[in-house]
Short mmCIF file of C-alpha atoms in Angstrom, two decimals:
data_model
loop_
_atom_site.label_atom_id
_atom_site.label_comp_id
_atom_site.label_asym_id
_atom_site.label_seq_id
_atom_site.Cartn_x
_atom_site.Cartn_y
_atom_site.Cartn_z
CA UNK A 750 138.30 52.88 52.19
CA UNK A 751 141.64 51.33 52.96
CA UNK A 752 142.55 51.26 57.07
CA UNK A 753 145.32 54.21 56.17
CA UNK A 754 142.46 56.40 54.52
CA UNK A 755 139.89 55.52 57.51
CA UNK A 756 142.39 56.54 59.89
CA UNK A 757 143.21 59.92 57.80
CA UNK A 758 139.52 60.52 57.83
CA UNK A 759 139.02 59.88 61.67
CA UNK A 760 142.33 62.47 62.32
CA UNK A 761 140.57 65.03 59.96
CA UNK A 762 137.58 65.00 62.04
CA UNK A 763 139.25 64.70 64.92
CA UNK A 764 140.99 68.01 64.21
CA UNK A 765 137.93 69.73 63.22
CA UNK A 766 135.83 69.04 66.18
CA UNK A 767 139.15 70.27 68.32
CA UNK A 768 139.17 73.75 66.29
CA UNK A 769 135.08 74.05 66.80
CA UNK A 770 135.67 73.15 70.59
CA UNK A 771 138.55 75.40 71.24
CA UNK A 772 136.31 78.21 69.94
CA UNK A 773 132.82 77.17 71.35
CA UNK A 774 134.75 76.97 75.67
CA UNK A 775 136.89 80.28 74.82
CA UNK A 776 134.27 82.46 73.67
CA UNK A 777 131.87 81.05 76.51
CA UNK A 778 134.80 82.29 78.55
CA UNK A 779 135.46 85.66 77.14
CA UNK A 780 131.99 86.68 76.52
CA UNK A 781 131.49 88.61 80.30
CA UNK A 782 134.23 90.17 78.92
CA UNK A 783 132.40 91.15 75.33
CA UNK A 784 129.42 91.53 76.46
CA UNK A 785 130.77 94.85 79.21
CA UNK A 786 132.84 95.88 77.05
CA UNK A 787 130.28 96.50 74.06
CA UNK A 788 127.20 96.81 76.51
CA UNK A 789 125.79 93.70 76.00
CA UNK A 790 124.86 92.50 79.36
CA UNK A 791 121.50 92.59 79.39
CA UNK A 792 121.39 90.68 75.80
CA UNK A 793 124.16 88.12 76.74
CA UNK A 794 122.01 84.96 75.80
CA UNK A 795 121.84 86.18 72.57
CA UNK A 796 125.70 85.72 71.64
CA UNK A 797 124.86 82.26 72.23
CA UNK A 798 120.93 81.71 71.17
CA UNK A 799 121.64 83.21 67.91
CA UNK A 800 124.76 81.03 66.69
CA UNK A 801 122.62 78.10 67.68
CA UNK A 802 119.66 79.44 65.91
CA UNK A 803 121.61 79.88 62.66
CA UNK A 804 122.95 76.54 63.20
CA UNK A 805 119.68 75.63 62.59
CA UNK A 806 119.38 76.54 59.24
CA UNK A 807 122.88 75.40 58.38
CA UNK A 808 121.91 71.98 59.41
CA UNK A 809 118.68 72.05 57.51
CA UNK A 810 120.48 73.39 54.28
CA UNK A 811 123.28 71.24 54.87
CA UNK A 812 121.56 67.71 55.67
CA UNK A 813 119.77 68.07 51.97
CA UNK A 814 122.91 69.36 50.46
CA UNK A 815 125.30 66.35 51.97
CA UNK A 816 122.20 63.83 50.61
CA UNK A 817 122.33 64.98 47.15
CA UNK A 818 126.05 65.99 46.53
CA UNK A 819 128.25 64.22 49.16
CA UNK A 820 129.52 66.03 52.19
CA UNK A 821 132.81 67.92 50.58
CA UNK A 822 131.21 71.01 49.68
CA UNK A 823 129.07 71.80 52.91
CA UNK A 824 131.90 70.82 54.86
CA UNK A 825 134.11 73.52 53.03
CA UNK A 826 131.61 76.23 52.46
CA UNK A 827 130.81 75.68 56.62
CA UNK A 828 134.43 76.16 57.43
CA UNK A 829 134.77 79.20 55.20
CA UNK A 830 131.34 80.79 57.44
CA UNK A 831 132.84 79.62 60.03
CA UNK A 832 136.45 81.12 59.91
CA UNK A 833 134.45 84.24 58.16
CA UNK A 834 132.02 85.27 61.10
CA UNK A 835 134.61 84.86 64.11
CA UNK A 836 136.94 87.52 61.60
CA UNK A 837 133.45 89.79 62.04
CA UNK A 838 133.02 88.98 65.67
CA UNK A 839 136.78 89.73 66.30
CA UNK A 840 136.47 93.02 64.62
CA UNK A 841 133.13 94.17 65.88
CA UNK A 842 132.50 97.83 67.17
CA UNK A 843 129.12 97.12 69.01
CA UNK A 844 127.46 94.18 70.57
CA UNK A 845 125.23 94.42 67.80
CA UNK A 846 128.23 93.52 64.93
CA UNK A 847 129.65 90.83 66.86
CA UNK A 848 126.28 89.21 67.43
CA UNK A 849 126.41 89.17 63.66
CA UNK A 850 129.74 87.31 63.26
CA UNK A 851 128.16 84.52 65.60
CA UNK A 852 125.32 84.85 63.01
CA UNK A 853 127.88 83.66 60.03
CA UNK A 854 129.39 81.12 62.50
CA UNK A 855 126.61 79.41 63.41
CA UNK A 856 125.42 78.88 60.12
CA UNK A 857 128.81 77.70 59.04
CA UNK A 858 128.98 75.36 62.07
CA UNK A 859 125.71 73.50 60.89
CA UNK A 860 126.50 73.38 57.82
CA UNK A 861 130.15 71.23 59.22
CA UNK A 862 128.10 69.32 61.85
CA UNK A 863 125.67 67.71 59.52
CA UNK A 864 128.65 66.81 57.34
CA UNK A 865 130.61 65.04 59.50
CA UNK A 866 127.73 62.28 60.19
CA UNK A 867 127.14 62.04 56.78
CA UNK A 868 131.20 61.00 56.70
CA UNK A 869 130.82 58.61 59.75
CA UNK A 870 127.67 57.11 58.13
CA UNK A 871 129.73 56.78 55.34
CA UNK A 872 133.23 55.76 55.86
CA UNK A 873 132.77 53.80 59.27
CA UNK A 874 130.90 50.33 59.92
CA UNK A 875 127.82 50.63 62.19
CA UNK A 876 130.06 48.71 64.96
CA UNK A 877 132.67 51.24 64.68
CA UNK A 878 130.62 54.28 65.30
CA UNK A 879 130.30 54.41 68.87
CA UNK A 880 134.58 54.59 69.22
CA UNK A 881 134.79 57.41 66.28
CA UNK A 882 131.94 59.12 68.01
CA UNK A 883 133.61 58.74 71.47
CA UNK A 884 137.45 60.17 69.78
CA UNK A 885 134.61 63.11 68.70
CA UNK A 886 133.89 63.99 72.62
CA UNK A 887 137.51 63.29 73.04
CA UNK A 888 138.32 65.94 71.01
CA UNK A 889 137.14 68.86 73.52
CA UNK A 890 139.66 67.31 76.12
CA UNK A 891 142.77 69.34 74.87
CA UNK A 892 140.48 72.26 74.29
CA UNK A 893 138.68 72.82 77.70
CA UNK A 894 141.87 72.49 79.72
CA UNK A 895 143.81 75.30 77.07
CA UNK A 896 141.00 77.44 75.94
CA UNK A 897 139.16 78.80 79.08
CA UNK A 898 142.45 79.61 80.44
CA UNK A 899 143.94 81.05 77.37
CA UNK A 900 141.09 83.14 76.63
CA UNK A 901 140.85 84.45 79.93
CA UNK A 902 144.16 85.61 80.51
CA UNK A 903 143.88 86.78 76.61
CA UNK A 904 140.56 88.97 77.41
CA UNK A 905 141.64 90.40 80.89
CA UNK A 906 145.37 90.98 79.88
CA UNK A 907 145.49 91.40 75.98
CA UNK A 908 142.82 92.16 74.10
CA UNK A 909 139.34 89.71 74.02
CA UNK A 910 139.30 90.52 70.40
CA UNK A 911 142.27 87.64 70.26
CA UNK A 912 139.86 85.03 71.00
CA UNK A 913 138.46 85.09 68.14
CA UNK A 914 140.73 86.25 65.14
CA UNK A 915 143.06 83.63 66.90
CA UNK A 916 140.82 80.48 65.35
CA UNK A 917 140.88 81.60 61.62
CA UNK A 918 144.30 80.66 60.36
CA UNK A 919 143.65 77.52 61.97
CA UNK A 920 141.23 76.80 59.55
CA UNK A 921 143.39 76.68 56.81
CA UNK A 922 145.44 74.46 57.94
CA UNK A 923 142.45 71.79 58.79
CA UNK A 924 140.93 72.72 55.19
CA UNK A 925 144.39 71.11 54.21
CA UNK A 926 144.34 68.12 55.93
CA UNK A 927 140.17 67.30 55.04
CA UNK A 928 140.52 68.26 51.26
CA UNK A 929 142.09 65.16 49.78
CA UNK A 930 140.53 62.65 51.67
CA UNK A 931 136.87 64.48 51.38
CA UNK A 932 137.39 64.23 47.65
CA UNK A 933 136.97 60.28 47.66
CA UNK A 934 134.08 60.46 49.12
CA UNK A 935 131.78 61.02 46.00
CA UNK A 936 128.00 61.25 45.31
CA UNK A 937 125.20 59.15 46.93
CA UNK A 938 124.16 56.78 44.21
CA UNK A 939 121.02 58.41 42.07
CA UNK A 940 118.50 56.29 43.80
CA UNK A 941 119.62 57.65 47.39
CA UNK A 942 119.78 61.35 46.47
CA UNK A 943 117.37 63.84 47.87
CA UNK A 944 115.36 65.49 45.26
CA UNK A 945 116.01 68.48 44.44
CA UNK A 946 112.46 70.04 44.89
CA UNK A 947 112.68 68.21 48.94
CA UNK A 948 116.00 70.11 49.25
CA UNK A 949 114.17 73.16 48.78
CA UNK A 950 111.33 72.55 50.48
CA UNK A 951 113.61 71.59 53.32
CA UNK A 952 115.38 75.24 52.87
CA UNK A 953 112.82 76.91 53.24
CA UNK A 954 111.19 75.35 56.63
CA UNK A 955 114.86 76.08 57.75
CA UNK A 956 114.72 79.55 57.11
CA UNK A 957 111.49 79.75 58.44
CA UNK A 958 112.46 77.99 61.77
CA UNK A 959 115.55 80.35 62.08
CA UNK A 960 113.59 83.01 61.52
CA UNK A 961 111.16 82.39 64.20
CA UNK A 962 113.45 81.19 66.22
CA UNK A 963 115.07 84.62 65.85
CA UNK A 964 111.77 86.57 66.46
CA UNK A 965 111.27 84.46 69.55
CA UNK A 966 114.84 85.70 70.68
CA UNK A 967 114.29 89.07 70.32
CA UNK A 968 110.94 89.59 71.50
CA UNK A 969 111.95 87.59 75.63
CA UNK A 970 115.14 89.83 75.83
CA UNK A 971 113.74 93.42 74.63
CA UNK A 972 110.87 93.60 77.50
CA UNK A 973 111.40 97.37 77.64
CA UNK A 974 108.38 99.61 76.17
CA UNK A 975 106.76 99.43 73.95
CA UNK A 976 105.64 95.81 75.37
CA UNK A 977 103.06 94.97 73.18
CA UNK A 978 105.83 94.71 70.24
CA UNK A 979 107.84 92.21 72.11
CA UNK A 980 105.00 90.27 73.09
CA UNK A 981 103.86 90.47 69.15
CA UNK A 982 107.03 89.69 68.31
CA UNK A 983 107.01 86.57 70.74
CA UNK A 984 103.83 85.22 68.79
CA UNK A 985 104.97 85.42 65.22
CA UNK A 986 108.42 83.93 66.35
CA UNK A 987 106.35 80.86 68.38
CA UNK A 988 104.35 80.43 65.45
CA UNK A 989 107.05 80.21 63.01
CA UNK A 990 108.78 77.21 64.85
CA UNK A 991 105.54 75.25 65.56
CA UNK A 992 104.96 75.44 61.81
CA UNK A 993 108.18 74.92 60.05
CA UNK A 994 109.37 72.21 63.61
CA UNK A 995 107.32 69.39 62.91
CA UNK A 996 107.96 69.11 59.33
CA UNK A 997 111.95 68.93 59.80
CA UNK A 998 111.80 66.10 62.19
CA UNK A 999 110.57 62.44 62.30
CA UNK A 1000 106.95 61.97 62.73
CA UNK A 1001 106.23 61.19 66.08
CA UNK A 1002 108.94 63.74 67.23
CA UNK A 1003 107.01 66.38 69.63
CA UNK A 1004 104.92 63.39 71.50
CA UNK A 1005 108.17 61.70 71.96
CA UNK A 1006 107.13 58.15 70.06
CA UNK A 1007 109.22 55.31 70.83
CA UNK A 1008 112.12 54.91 68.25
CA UNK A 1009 113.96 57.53 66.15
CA UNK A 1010 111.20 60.06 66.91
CA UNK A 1011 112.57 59.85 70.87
CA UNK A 1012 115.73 60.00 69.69
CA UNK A 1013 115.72 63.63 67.97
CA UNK A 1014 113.32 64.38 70.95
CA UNK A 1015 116.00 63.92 73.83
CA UNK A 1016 118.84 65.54 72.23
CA UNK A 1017 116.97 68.62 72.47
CA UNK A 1018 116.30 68.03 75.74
CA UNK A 1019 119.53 67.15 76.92
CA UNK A 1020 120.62 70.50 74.66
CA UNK A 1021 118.30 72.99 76.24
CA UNK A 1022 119.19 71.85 79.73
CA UNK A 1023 122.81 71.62 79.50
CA UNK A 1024 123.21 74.95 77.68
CA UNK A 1025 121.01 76.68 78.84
CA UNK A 1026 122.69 76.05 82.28
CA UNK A 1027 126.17 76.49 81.14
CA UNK A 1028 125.68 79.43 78.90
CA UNK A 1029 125.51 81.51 82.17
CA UNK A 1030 128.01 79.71 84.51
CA UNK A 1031 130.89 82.33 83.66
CA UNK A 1032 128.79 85.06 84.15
CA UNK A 1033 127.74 84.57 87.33
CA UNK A 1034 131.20 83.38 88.40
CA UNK A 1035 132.65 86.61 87.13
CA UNK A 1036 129.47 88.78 88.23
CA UNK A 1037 128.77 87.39 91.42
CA UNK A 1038 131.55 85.71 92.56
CA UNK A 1039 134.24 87.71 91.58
CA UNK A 1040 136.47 85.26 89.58
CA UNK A 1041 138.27 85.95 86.69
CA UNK A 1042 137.53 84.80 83.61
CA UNK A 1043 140.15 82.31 83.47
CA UNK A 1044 139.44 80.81 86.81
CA UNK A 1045 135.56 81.09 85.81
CA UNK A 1046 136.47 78.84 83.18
CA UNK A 1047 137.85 75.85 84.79
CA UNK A 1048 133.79 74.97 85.03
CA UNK A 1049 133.41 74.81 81.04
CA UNK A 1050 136.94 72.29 81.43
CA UNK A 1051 134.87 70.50 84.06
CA UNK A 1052 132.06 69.84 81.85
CA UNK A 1053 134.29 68.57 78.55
CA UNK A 1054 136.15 66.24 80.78
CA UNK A 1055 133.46 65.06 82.03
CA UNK A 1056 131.77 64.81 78.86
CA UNK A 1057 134.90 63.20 77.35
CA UNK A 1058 134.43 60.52 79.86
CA UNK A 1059 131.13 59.55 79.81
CA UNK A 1060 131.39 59.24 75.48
CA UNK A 1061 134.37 57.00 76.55
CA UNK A 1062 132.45 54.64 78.61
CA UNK A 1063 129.42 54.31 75.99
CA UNK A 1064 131.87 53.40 73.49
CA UNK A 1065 133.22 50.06 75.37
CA UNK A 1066 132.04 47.28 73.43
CA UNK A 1067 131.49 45.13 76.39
CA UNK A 1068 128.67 47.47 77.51
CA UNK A 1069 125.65 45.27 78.31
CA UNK A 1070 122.78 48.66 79.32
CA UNK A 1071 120.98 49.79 76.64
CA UNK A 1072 121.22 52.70 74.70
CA UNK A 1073 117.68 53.86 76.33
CA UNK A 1074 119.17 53.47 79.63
CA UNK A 1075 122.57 55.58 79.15
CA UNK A 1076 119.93 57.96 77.95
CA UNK A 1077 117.79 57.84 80.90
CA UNK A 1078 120.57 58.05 83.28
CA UNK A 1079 122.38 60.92 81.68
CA UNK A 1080 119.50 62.74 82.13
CA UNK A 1081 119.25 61.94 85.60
CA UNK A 1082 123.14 63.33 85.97
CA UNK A 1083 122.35 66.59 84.44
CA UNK A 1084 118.97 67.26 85.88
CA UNK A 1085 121.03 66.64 89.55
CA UNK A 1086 123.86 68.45 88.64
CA UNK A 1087 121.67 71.70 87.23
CA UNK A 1088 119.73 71.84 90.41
CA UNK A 1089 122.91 71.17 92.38
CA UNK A 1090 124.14 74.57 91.35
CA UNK A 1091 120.86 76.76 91.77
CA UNK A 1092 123.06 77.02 95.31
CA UNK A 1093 126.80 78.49 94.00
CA UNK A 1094 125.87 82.13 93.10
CA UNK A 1095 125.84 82.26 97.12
CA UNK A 1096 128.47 82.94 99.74
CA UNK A 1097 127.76 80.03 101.53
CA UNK A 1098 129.00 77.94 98.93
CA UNK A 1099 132.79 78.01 98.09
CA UNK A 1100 132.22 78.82 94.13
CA UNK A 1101 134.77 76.22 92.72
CA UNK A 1102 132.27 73.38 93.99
CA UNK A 1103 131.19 73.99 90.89
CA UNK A 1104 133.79 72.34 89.01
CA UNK A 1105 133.32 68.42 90.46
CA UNK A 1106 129.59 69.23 89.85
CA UNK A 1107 129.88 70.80 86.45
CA UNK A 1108 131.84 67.47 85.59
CA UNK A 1109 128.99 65.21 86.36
CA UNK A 1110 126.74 67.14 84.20
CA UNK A 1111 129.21 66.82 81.40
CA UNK A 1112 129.51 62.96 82.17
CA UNK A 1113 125.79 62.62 81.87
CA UNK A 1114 125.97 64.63 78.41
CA UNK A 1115 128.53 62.27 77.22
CA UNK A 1116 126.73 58.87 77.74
CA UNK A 1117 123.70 60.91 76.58
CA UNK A 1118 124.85 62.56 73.25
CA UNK A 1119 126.37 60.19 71.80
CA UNK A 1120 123.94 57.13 72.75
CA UNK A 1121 121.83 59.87 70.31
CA UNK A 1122 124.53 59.67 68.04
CA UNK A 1123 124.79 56.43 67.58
CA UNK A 1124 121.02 55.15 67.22
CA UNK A 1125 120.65 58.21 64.73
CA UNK A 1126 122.55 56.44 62.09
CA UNK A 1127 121.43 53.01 63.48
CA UNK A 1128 117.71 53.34 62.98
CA UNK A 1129 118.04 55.56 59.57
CA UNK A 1130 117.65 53.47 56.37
CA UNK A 1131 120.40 53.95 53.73
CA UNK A 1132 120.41 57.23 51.95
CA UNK A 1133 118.56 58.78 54.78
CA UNK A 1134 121.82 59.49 57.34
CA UNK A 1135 122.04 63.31 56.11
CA UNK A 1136 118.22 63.98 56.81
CA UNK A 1137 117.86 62.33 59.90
CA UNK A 1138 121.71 63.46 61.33
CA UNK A 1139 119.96 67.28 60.15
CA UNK A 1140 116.80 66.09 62.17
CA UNK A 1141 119.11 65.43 65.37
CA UNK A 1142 121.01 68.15 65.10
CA UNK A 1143 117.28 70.63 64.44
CA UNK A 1144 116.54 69.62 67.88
CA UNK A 1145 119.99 69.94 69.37
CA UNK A 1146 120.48 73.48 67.93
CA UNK A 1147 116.92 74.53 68.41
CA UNK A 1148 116.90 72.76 72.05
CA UNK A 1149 120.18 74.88 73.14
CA UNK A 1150 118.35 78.04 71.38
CA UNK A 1151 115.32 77.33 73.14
CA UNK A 1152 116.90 76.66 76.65
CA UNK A 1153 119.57 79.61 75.98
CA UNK A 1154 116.70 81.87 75.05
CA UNK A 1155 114.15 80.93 78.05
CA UNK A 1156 117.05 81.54 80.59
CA UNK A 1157 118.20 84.67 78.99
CA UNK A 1158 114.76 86.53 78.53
CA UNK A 1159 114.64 84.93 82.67
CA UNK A 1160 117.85 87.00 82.78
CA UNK A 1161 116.55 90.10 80.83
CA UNK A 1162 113.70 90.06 83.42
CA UNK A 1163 115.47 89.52 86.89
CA UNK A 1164 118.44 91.64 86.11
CA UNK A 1165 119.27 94.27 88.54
CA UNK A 1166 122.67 94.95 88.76
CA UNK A 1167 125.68 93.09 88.64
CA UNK A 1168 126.75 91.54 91.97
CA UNK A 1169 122.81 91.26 92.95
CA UNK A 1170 121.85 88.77 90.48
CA UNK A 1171 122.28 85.60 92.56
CA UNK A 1172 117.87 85.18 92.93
CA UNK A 1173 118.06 85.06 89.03
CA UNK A 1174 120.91 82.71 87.92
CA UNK A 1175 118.73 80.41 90.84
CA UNK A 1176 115.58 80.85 89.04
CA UNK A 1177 117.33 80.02 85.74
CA UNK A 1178 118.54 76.52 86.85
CA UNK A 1179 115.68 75.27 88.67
CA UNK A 1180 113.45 75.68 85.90
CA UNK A 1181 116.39 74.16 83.34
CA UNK A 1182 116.21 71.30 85.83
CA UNK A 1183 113.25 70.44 85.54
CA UNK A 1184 114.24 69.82 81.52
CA UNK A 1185 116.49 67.53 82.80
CA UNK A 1186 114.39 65.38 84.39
CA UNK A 1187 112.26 65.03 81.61
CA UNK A 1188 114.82 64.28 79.14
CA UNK A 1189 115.71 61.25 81.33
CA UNK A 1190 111.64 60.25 80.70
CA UNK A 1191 111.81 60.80 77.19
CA UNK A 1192 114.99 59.06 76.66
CA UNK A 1193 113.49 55.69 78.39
CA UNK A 1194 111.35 55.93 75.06
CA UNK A 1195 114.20 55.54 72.57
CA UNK A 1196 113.82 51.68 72.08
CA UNK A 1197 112.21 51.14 68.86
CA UNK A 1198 108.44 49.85 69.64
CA UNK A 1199 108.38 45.84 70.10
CA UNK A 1200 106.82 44.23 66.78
CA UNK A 1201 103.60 42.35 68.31
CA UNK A 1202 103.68 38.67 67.71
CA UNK A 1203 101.22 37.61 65.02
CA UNK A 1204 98.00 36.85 66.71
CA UNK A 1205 97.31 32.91 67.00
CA UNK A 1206 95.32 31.06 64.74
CA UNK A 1207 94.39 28.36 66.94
CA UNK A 1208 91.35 27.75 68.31
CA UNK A 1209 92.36 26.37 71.84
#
C-alpha cells in the first residue's frame, strides 16, 4: 500500500477503536443506572461478563474467517452486531433484554477486534506496529474524557437509554470511511488460508467455550435455592472451558511456557485483573460513596489516560527494556494500584483518590497490552496472524469474563444492601490483586526460550 492508503487505513482504525471506546467507558458509566432501573443489581457483572464472553466466540469465528477470506467481511458483519445489539440494549424492557443486546455486541466486537490485527499484520511493517498499536490506545483518550461525563449527565438527567442508541448512527458513518480501503485488502494467498474443516473445528470449540463460559456465569450469580442447580450449573460451565480452552490457544498456554504461549497467557491475566477491578469502580462510587455517575466516571477517564500513556511510551523506538520487562512491570502497576483501592469504598479515604490511582493501573495496562500486541504478530509465522491475534484475544475476553465473573458471583454473595457493601467491593480487589501479581510472573516468561548452543565435539 501506498503511504496515502496506509495512512487512510491507520485513520479508519483509528476511528473504529474511538466508536468501540466511547461505548465500552459510557456504558461502564451508566450501568448503576441500568442495572436500578431494570433490577439488575444483584446480576450487574453480568452486563459486562457476558459481552466479553460472546466476544469470545466472535474472536474464535472471526480469527478463522479473517485467515481464509481477508478481514472485510468480519469487520463489517462485527460492526453490523455491534450497532445491532446496543439498538436492543437501548430499547430493552428488563435487565434480562438488555443483557441480550450486550450478547449481540459482544459477539460483533470480536468479530471487529480480530480483524483489525489481521489489517495491522497486514498493511503495517513489523517496525511500525508498536506506533499504530500505540495511536490504538490513543484512541480511548477523546473518549474517556467525553463519554463518562456525557453518559452520566445523559442517564441522571435524560434518559440512560441515550447511551446506547446514541453509538449506532455512528457506525455508518465509520462503515463509510473502512469500506473502500478494506476492499484492497484481498485474500490470503491459497497456501496461507485456514482450511475450511479447521475453521469449523475452531467454531465449534468457540461455541463451546462461550457456552461454558456462560454456564459458569450463571451458576456464581444465581446462589439462591435451589443450590444444587447453580453449583451443577458451575460444573458443566468449568468443564466446558477446560475442554474447548486449551485447544484455542498455543500449546504451552495454561503452564505459561516461555514464548508465544506466555504471551496469550498474560493478557488474560492482565484482563481479568484490570476488569474485573474496574467493572465495579462506578458502582461502588455511586453506591457507597454517593457520587454521581458522571463524577463516578472521571475513574474510567483516569484509567484510558493512563493507559494512553503507557502504549505511548512502549512505542518509542529508542526503548532499550524488553518487551518481557514492560510486561513484568505493568503487572506490578496494576497489582499495586488494585490493592491500593481495596481502601476507597471507606470514609476515611476522600473517594476521588481514586482517580491518580486508577491512572497508574491504566499506565501499567498500556505498557502491558500492547507489549502483548506487538510480540503476538512478532512471534506468529506468516499466515498464522488471524489465529494467533484470535488466541490473544480468547484469553483477553475469557480473562475479563473470568475476572468479571469471580468478582461478581463475590458480589452476588456479599451483597447486602446498597450503602453497606464497602466489606465486599474490599474482598473483590484483594483477591483481583493477587492476579496482578502473577501476571507480572508470567509476563517475565514471554522471551522466547534461548536456543542451546550445539554441544561441543571436542574432546578437551
Amino acid at each position: 500500500m501506498s503511504d496515502g492508503s496506509t495512512r487512510a487505513v491507520t485513520v479508519g482504525i483509528v476511528g473504529l477503536v474511538t466508536l468501540v471506546a466511547f461505548e465500552a467507558l459510557a456504558v461502564s458509566t451508566a450501568m448503576p443506572v441500568v442495572a436500578a432501573d431494570l433490577g439488575g443489581i444483584r446480576s450487574y457483572g453480568l452486563a459486562f461478563s457476558l459481552f466479553l464472553t460472546m466476544t469470545l466466540l466472535g474472536t474464535v469465528v472471526g480469527g478463522g474467517w479473517c485467515d481464509s477470506a481477508g478481514p472485510r467481511a468480519p469487520i463489517l458483519v462485527g460492526l453490523g452486531l455491534f450497532a445491532g445489539g446496543l439498538v436492543v440494549s437501548g430499547t430493552a424492557q428488563s435487565f434480562t433484554a438488555m443483557l441480550l443486546g450486550r450478547v449481540v455486541s459482544g459477539v460483533g466486537g470480536g468479530f471487529m477486534v480480530v480483524s483489525l490485527y489481521v489489517v495491522v499484520a497486514a498493511v503495517y511493517p513489523a517496525s511500525a506496529r508498536p506506533t499504530v498499536f500505540g495511536w490504538v490506545s490513543a484512541a480511548w483518550v477523546l473518549p474517556s474524557v467525553l463519554g463518562p461525563p456525557l453518559a452520566g449527565w445523559l442517564a441522571t438527567d435524560v434518559t440512560w437509554r441515550v447511551v446506547f442508541l446514541g453509538v449506532p448512527p455512528l457506525v455508518v458513518l465509520v462503515v463509510a470511511g473502512m469500506v473502500p480501503r478494506l476492499g484492497r485488502l484481498g485474500r490470503p494467498p491459497a497456501g496461507a488460508r485456514t482450511p475450511a474443516a479447521e475453521h469449523r473445528r475452531r467454531a465449534l470449540l468457540g461455541v463451546a467455550l462461550a457456552g461454558g463460559a456462560t454456564v459458569l456465569q450463571w451458576g456464581s450469580v444465581h446462589l439462591d435455592p435451589p443450590v444444587p442447580v447453580s453449583v451443577a450449573a458451575g460444573v458443566v460451565g468449568l468443564a466446558l472451558v477446560a475442554l474447548a480452552l486449551p485447544r484455542l490457544v498455543p500449546r504451552g498456554t495454561l503452564r505459561a511456557a516461555r514464548g508465544l504461549p506466555s504471551v496469550v497467557a498474560v493478557r488474560g491475566l492482565f484482563a481479568g485483573c484490570f476488569f474485573g477491578a474496574e467493572a465495579f469502580v462506578p458502582l461502588m462510587l455511586v453506591s457507597e460513596r454517593g457520587l454521581e455517575p458522571a463524577v463516578a466516571g472521571l475513574a474510567l477517564t483516569g484509567g484510558a489516560v493512563g493507559w494512553a500513556g503507557g502504549s505511548y511510551v512502549q512505542s518509542r523506538p529508542g526503548l532499550r527494556a524488553g518487551r518481557h520487562v514492560l510486561l513484568a512491570t505493568g503487572g506490578l502497576l496494576v497489582a499495586g494500584s488494585v490493592a491500593a483501592i481495596v481502601a476507597v469504598p471507606y470514609d476515611t479515604v476522600p473517594p476521588l483518590a481514586l482517580l491518580p490511582i486508577w491512572t497508574v493501573a491504566g499506565f501499567g495496562m498500556g505498557l502491558g497490552m500492547s507489549s502483548t500486541s506487538v510480540l503476538v504478530l512478532g512471534l506468529s509465522a506468516s499466515g498464522e496472524e488471524g489465529r494467533n491475534s484470535a488466541s490473544l484475544q480468547v484469553s483477553d475476553a475469557l480473562g475479563g469474563v473470568l475476572g468479571i465473573g469471580a468478582a461478581g458471583a463475590l458480589f452476588a454473595a456479599l451483597h447486602t444492601t446498597a450503602g453497606q457493601d464497602a466489606d465486599a467491593f474490599a474482598v473483590i480487589w484483594s483477591v483481583l490483586a493477587l492476579v496482578g501479581l502473577l501476571a507480572a510472573f508470567v509476563g517475565s516468561r514471554a522471551r522466547p526460550e534461548t536456543v542451546a548452543p550445539a554441544p561441543s565435539t571436542s574432546l578437551a
